Coordinates of C-alpha atoms in Angstrom, one line a residue:
Chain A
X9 CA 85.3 49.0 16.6
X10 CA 81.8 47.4 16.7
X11 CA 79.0 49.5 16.1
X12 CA 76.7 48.9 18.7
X13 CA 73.3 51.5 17.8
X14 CA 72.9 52.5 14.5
X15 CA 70.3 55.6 13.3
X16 CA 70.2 55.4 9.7
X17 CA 67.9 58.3 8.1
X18 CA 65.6 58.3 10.8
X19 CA 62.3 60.6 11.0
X20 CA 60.2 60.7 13.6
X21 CA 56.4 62.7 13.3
X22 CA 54.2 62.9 16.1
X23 CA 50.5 63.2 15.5
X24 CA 48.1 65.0 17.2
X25 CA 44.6 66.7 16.9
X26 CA 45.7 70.1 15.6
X27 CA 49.3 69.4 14.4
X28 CA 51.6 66.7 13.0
X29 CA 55.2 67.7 14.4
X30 CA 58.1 66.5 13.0
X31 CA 60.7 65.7 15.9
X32 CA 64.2 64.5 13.9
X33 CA 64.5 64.3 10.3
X34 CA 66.9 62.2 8.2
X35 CA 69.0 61.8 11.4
X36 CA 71.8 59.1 11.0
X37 CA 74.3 58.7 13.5
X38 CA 76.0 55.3 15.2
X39 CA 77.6 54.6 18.5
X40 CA 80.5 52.3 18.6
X41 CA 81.0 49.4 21.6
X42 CA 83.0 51.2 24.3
X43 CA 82.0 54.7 23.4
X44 CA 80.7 57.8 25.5
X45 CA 78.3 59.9 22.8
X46 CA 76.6 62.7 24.1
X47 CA 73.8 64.6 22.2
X48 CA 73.7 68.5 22.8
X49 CA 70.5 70.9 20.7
X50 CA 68.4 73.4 21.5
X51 CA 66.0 72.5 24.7
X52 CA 62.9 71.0 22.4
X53 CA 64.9 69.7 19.4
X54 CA 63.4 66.4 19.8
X55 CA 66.4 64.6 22.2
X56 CA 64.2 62.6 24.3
X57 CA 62.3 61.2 20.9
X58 CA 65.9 60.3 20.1
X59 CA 66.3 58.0 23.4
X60 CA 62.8 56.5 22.8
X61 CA 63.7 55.2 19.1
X62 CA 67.2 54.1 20.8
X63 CA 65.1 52.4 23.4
X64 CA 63.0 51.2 21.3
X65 CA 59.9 52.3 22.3
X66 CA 58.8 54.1 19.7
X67 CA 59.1 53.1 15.9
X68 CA 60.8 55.4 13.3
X69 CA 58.3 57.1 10.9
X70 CA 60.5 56.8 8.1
X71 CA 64.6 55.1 8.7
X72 CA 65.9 52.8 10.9
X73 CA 67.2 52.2 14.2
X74 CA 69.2 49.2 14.9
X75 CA 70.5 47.7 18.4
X76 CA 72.6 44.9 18.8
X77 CA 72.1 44.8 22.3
X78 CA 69.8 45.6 25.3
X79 CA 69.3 48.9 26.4
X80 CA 69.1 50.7 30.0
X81 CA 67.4 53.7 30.4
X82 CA 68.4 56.2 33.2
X83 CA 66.1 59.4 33.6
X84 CA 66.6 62.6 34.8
X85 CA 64.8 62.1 38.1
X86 CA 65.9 58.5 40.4
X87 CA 62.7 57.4 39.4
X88 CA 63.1 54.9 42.6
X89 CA 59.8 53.7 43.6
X90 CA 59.2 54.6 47.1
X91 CA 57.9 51.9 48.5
X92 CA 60.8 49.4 47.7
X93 CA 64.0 49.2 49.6
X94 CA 67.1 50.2 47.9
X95 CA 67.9 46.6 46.9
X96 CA 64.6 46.0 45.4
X97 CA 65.1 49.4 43.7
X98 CA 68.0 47.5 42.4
X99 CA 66.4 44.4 41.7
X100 CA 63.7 45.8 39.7
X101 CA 65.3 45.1 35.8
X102 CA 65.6 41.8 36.9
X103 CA 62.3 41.3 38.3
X104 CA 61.0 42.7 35.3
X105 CA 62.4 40.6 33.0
X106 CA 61.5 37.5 35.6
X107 CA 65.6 36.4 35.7
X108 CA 65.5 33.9 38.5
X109 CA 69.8 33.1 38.3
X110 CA 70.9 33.9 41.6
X111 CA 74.4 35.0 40.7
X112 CA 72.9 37.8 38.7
X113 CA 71.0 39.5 41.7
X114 CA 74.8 38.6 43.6
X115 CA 76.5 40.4 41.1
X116 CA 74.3 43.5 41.1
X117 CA 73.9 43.5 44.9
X118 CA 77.9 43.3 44.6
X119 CA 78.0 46.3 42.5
X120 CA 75.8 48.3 45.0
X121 CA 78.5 47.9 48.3
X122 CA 81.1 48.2 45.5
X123 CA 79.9 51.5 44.7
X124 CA 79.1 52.7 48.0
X125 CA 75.3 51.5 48.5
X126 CA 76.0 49.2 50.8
X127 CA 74.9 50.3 54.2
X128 CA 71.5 51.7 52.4
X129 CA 70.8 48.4 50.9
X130 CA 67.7 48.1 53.3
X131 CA 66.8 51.8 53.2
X132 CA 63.9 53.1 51.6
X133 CA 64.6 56.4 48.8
X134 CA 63.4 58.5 51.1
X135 CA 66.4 58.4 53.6
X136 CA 68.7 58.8 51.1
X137 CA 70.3 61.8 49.4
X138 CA 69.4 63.4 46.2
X139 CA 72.9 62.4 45.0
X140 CA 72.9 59.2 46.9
X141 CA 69.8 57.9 45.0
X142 CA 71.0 59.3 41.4
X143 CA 73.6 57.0 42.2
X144 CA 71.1 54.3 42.9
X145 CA 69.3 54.9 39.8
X146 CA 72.5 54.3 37.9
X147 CA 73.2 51.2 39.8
X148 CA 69.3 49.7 39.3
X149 CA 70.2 50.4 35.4
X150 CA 72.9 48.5 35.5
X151 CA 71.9 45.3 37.1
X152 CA 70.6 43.7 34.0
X153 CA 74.0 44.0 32.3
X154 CA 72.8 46.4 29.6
X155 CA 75.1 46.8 26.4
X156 CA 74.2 50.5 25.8
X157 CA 72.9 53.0 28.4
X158 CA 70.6 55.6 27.6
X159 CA 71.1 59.1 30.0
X160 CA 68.4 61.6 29.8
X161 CA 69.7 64.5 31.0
X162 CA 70.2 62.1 34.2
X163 CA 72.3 65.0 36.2
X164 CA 69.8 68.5 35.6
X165 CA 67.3 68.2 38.6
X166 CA 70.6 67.9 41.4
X167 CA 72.1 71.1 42.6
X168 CA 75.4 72.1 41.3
X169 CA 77.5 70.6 43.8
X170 CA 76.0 67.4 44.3
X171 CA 75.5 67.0 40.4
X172 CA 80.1 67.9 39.6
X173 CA 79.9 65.0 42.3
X174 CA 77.4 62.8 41.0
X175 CA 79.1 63.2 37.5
X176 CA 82.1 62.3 39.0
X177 CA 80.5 59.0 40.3
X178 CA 78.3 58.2 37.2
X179 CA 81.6 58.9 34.5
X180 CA 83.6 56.7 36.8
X181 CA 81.4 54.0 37.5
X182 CA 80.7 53.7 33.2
X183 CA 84.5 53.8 32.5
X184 CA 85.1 50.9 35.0
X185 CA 82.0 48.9 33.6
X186 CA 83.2 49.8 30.1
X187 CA 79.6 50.2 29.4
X188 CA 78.7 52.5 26.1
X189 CA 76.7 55.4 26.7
X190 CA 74.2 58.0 24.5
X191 CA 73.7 60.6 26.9
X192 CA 71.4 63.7 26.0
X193 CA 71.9 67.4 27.4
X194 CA 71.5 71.1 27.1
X195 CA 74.4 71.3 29.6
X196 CA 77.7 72.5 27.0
X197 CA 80.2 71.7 30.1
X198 CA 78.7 68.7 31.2
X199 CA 79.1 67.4 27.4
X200 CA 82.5 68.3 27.6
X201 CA 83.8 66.9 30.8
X202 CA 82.2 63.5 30.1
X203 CA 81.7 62.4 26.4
X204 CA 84.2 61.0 23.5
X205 CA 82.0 62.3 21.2
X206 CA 80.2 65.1 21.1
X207 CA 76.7 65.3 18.4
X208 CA 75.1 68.4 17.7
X209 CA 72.0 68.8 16.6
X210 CA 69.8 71.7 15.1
X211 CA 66.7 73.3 16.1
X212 CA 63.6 71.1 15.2
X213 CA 63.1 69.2 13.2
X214 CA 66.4 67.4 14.6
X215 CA 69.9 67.0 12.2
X216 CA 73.0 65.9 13.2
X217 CA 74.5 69.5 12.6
X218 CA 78.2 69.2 13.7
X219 CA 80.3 65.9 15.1
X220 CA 83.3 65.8 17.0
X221 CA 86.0 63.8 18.9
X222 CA 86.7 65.1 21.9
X223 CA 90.6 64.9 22.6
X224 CA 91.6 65.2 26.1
X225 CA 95.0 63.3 25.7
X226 CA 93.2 60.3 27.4
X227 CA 91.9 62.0 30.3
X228 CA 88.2 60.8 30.8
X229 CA 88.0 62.8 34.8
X230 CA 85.2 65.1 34.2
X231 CA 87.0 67.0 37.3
X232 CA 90.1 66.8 35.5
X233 CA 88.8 67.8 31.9
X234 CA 87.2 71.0 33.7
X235 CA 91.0 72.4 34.2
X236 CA 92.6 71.5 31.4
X237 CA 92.9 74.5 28.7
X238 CA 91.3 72.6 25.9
X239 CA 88.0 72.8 28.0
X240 CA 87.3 76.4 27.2
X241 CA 88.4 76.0 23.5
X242 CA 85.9 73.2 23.0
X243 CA 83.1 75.0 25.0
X244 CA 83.5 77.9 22.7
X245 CA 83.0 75.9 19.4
X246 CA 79.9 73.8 20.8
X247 CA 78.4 77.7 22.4
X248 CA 78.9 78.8 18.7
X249 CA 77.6 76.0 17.2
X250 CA 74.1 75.7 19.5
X251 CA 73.1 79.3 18.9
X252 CA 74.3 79.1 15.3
Chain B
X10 CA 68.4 56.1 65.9
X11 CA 67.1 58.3 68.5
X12 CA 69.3 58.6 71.5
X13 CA 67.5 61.0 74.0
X14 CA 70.7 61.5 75.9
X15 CA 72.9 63.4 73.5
X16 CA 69.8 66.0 73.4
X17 CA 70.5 69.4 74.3
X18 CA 69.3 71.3 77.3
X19 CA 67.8 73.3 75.0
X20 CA 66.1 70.6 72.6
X21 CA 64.7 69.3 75.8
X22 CA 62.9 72.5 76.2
X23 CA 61.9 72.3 72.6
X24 CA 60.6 68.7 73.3
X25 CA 58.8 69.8 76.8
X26 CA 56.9 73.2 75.1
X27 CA 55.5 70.8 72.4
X28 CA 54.4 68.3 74.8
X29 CA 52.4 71.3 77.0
X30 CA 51.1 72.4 73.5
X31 CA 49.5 69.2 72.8
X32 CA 48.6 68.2 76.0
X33 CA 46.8 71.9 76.2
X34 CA 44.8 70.9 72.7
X35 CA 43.8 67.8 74.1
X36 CA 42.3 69.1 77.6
X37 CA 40.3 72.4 75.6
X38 CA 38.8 69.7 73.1
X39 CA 37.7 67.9 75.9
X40 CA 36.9 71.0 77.6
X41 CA 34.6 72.1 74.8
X42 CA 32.5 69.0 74.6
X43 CA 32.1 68.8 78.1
X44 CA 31.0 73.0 78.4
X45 CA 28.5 72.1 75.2
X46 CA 26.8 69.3 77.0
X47 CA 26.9 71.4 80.0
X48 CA 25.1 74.4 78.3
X49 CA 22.8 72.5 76.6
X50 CA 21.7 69.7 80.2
X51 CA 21.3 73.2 82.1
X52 CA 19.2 75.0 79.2
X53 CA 17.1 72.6 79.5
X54 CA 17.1 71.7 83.4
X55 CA 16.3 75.6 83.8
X56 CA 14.0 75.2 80.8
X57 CA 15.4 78.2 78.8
X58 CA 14.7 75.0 75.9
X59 CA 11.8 72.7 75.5
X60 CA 13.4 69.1 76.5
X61 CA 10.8 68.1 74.4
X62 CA 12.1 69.5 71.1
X63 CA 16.0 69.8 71.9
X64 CA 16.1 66.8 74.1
X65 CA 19.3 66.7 76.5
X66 CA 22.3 65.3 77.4
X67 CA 21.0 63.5 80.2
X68 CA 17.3 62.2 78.5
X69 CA 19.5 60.9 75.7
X70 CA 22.1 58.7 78.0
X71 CA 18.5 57.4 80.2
X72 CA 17.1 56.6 76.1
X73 CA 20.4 54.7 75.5
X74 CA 20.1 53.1 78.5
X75 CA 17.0 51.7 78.4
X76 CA 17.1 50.5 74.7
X77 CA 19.8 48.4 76.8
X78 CA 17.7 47.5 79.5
X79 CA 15.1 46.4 76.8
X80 CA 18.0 44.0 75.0
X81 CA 17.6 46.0 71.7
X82 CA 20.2 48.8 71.6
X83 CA 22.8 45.7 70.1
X84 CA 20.5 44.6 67.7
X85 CA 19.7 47.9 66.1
X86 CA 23.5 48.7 65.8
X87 CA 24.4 45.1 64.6
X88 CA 21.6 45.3 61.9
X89 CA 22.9 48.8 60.6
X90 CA 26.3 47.7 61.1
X91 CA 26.2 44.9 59.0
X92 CA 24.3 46.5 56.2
X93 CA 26.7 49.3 56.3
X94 CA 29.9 46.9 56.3
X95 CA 28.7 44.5 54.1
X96 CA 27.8 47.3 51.4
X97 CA 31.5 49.2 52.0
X98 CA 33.0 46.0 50.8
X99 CA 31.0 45.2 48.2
X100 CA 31.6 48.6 47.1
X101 CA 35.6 48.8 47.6
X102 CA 35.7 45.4 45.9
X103 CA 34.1 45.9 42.7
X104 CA 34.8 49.5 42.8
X105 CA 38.3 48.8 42.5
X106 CA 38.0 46.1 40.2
X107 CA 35.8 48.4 37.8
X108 CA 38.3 50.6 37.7
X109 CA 41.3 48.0 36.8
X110 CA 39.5 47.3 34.2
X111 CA 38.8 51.0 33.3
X112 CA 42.7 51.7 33.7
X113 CA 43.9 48.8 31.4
X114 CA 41.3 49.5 28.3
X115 CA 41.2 53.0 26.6
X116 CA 37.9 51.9 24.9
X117 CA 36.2 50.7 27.1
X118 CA 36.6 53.9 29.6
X119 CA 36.2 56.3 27.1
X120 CA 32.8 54.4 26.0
X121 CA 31.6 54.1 30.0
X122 CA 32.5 57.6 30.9
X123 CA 29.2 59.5 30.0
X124 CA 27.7 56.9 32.4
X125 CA 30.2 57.3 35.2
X126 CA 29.6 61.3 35.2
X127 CA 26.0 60.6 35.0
X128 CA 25.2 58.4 37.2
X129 CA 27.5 60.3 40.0
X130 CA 25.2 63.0 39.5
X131 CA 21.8 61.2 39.8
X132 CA 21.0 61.5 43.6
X133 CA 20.8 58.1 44.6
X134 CA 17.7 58.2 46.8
X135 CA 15.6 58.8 43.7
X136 CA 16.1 54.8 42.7
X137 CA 14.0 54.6 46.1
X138 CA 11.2 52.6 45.1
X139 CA 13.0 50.9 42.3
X140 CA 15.4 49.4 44.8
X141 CA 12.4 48.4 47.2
X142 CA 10.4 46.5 44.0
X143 CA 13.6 44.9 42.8
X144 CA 15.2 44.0 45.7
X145 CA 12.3 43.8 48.7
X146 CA 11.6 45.4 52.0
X147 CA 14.6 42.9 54.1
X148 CA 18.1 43.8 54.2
X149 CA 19.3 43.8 51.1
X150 CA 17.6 46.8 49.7
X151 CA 19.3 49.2 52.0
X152 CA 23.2 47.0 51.2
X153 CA 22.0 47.7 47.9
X154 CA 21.1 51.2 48.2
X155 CA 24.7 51.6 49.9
X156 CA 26.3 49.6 47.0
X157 CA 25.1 52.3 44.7
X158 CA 25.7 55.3 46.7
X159 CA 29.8 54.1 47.2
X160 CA 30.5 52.2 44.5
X161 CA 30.6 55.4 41.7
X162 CA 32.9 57.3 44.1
X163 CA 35.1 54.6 44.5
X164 CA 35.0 53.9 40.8
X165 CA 36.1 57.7 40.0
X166 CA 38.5 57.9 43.1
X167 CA 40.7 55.0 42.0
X168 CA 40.7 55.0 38.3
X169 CA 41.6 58.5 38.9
X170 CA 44.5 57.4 41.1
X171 CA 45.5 54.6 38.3
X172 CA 45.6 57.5 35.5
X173 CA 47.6 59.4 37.3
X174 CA 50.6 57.5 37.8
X175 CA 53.8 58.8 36.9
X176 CA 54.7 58.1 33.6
X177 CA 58.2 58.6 34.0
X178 CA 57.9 55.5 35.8
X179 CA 56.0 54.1 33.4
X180 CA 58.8 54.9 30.9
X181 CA 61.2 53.4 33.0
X182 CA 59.3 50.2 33.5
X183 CA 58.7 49.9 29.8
X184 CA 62.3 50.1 28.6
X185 CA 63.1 47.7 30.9
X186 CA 60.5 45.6 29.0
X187 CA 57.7 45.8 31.2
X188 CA 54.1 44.5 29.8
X189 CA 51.2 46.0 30.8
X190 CA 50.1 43.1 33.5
X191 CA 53.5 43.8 34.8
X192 CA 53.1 47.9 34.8
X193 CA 49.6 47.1 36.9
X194 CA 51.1 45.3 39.6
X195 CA 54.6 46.5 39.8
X196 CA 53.7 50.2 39.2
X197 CA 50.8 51.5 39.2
X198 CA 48.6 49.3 42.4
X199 CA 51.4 50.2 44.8
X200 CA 51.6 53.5 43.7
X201 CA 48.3 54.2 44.2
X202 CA 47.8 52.7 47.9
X203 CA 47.6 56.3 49.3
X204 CA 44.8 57.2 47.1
X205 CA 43.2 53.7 47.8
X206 CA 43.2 55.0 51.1
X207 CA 41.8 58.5 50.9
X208 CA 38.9 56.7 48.9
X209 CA 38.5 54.7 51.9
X210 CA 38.7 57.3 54.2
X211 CA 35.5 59.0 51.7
X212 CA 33.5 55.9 51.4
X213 CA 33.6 55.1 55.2
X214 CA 31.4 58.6 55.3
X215 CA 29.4 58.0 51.7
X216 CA 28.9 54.2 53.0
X217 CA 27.0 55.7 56.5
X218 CA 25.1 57.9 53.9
X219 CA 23.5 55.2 52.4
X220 CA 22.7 53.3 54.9
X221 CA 20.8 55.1 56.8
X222 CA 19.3 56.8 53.3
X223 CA 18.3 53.0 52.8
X224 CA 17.0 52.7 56.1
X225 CA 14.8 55.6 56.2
X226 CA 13.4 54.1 52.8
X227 CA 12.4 50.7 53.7
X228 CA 13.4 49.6 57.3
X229 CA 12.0 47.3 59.9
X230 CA 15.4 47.6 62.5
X231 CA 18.2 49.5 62.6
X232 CA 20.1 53.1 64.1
X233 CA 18.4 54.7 60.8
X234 CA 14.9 52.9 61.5
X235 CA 15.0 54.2 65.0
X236 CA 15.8 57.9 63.9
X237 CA 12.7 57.6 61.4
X238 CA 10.4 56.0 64.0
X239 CA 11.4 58.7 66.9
X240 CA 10.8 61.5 64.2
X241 CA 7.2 60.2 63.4
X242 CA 6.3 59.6 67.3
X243 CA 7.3 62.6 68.3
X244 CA 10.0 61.0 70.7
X245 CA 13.3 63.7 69.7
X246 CA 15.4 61.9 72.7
X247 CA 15.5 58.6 70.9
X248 CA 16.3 60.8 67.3
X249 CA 19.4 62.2 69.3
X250 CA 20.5 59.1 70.9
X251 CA 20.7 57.0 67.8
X252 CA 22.3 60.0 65.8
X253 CA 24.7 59.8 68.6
X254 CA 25.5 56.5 68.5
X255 CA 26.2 56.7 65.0
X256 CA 28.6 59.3 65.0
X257 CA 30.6 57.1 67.5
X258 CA 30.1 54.1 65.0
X259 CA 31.4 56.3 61.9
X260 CA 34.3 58.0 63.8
X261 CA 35.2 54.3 65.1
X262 CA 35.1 52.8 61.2
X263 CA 37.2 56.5 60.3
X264 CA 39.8 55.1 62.9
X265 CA 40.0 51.5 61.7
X266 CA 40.8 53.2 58.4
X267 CA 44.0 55.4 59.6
X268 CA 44.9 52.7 61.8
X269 CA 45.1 50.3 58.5
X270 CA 46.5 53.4 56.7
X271 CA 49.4 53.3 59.7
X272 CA 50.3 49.7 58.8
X273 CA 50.1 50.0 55.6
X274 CA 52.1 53.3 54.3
X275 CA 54.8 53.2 56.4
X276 CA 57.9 53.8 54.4
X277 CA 56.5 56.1 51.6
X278 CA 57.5 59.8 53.4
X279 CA 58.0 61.3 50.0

């Protein structure tokens, strides 16, 4: 398979007054076209600095990051701006990046109702549900088509139940857009339920530590993951290797 | 959305109590203003006050009157009016547009801020005579004097407001491939329309200040003019009377503002 983001001994220092602090060093890892990656470390390791590089909106201080496609970033907040309906919520990558074609605000206006959005289209945020506009969010991110999408910790401000459901939705949603996804966590059994591949890294500055597949005999439902036996197996090894 | 029928007997109740409750608020502020007047026409009528030095109620409505009667009461609140209103938009304008400017270049704010902090803390009434020699006796010396009095608030209020937009949004906006025109007016102006309005809400109030500051300076007409001219002749009712009318004038422009702050934020509950 393709490889669609490539880190190739990357190092990132950030500078300030008192201190330089080194975020990742001689991190290389790829992501291949189709693929669900998720990055686990200790809270601080540097995993947002990781989506930035990806994003490309910082530069590597020593390495290489390379994309061969466009990006979509989805935070841990909506991060909808309140004073645009849901459909200009949508809109806004497109606006942004002044596409005029009309089929491309059909087709993302298609994949809102598709998805459930459509009765909220002309609704502002604020009327929706927390889980509601995470599902927005995702939606907006993908309406510019992106090759690779970039989750930071997008599920860890929603309670627990509405976050099982919205990782229900979001995992769903990626597998039927066969989009590829880096998505970046603390959370061991969200990791598990969701990703192909599993990347840990160590305490600052940031190394790929351990890497594994994660086998679930095909099954991709996080729901469904969450009862089979290998879940506990494979939440034991990643425990281990986090406080290691 | 709201269909009163399916209400319960109880929410009714609910709905009723709150109704009383601020009907009740209403009626005691009312209420109070009336009783205020009323203490202060009889302590006067029964001469437990001088008239003379507190004025009352009832002198004060007979001064308005007759600066009616006399055809001048318009003109002194149109002269003041103007110079007020003419210097708030000034003000708002370039304000604002200072502070754009301050927002897009990290240079050039951190180079103007000693003069920002300095010149919000010179009191503005000391460039008194300057701002007569420069700009005259007329008019335009007190929409100049109200210029300056605003104009640093607004400046601090907004760039403020600018700075302080969220910059998760920002990050959002800039992997998207946002530019920095394109943060300005897709970001960070909308975002900061509540703010634009406090500082509205604050300049209606700094905007009165200089005014009548620049009025009791150099003035020939005007609400200020007359409160300086009553003060010198001795003549307290026609002090009180134009003070009055200004506070109407101010709490009017304060009204314009929420009712523009209505129509504006609308769908921004969060």
């Amino acid at each position: 398979m393709n490889e669609i983001l490539t880190f190739d001994h990357v190092s990132y220092i950030y500078h300030t007054k008192r201190d330089e602090i080194e975020a990742l060093n001689d991190l290389s890892f790829s992501v291949r076209e189709g693929e669900f990656v998720a990055v686990i470390g200790p809270s601080g390791c540097g995993k947002s600095t990781l989506l930035s590089l990806a994003a490309g909106l910082l530069t590597p201080s020593a390495g290489s990051v390379n994309c061969s496609g466009s990006v979509g970033y989805m935070l841990q907040r909506d991060e909808l701006f309140p004073w645009l309906t849901i459909e200009k919520n949508i809109y806004l990558p497109l606006t942004i990046k002044h596409i005029k074609t009309k089929e491309i605000y059909e087709r993302a206006r298609a994949r809102a109702v598709k998805y459930g959005l459509g009765e909220f289209l002309a609704s502002y945020p604020f009327q929706l549900s927390g889980g509601m506009r995470q599902r927005a969010a995702l939606i907006r991110t993908l309406a510019s088509d992106p090759d690779v999408l970039l989750l930071d910790e997008p599920f860890s401000a929603l309670d627990y139940q509405t976050r099982l459901n919205v990782t229900e939705d979001v995992a769903a949603i990626l597998r039927k857009e066969k989009k590829t996804a880096l998505l970046i966590t603390h959370d061991i059994s969200e990791t598990i339920s969701l990703a192909d591949r599993v990347l840990v890294l160590t305490a600052r500055p940031a190394r790929v530590a351990h890497a594994h597949e994660l086998m679930f005999d095909g099954v991709v439902n996080p729901l469904k993951r969450r009862e089979m036996s290998a879940f506990s197996g494979w939440f034991e090894i990643l425990w281990k290797e986090l406080n290691a | 959305m709201k269909n009163t029928e399916n209400f319960s007997q109880e929410h009714h109740k609910f709905l009723r109590a709150r109704k009383r409750k601020s009907i009740l608020i209403q009626c005691l502020r009312i209420g109070l203003l009336i009783l205020l007047l009323g203490i202060w026409e009889l302590s006067a009528a029964c001469g437990w006050s001088d008239p003379f030095l507190t004025s009352s109620p009832s002198r004060i409505a007979k001064t308005i009157g007759s600066l009616y009667t006399e055809g001048t009461l318009f003109y002194h609140i149109g002269v003041t009016l103007a110079e007020t209103l003419t210097g708030f938009f000034i003000a708002v304008l370039f304000g604002t547009a200072a502070a754009l400017l301050l927002w897009w270049s990290d240079t050039l704010r951190s180079v103007l801020e000693p003069y920002i902090v300095v010149l919000n803390a010179l009191p503005k009434i000391a460039l008194g005579p300057l701002i007569i020699i420069w700009c005259g006796t007329g008019s335009k010396a007190i929409v100049f004097m109200t210029i300056l009095v605003c104009i640093i608030v607004v400046i601090m209020h907004m760039l403020n407001a600018f700075i302080m937009t969220d910059q998760n949004k920002i990050l959002l906006l800039r992997s998207m491939g946002a530019g920095k025109l394109q943060l300005l007016t897709r970001l960070v102006i909308p975002s900061s329309l509540a703010s634009f309005i406090s500082m509205l809400k604050v300049t209606v109030g700094m905007s009165w200040i200089g005014s009548i500051m620049g009025e009791y300076i150099v003035s020939k007409a005007g609400l200020g003019y007359l409160i300086v001219y009553g003060g010198q002749v001795f003549r307290l009712d026609l002090v009180m009377g134009a003070t009055c009318i200004l506070c109407s004038l101010a709490a009017i422009m304060y009204f314009c503002v929420v009712l523009l702050e209505k129509l504006l934020v609308k769908n921004t509950q969060t």
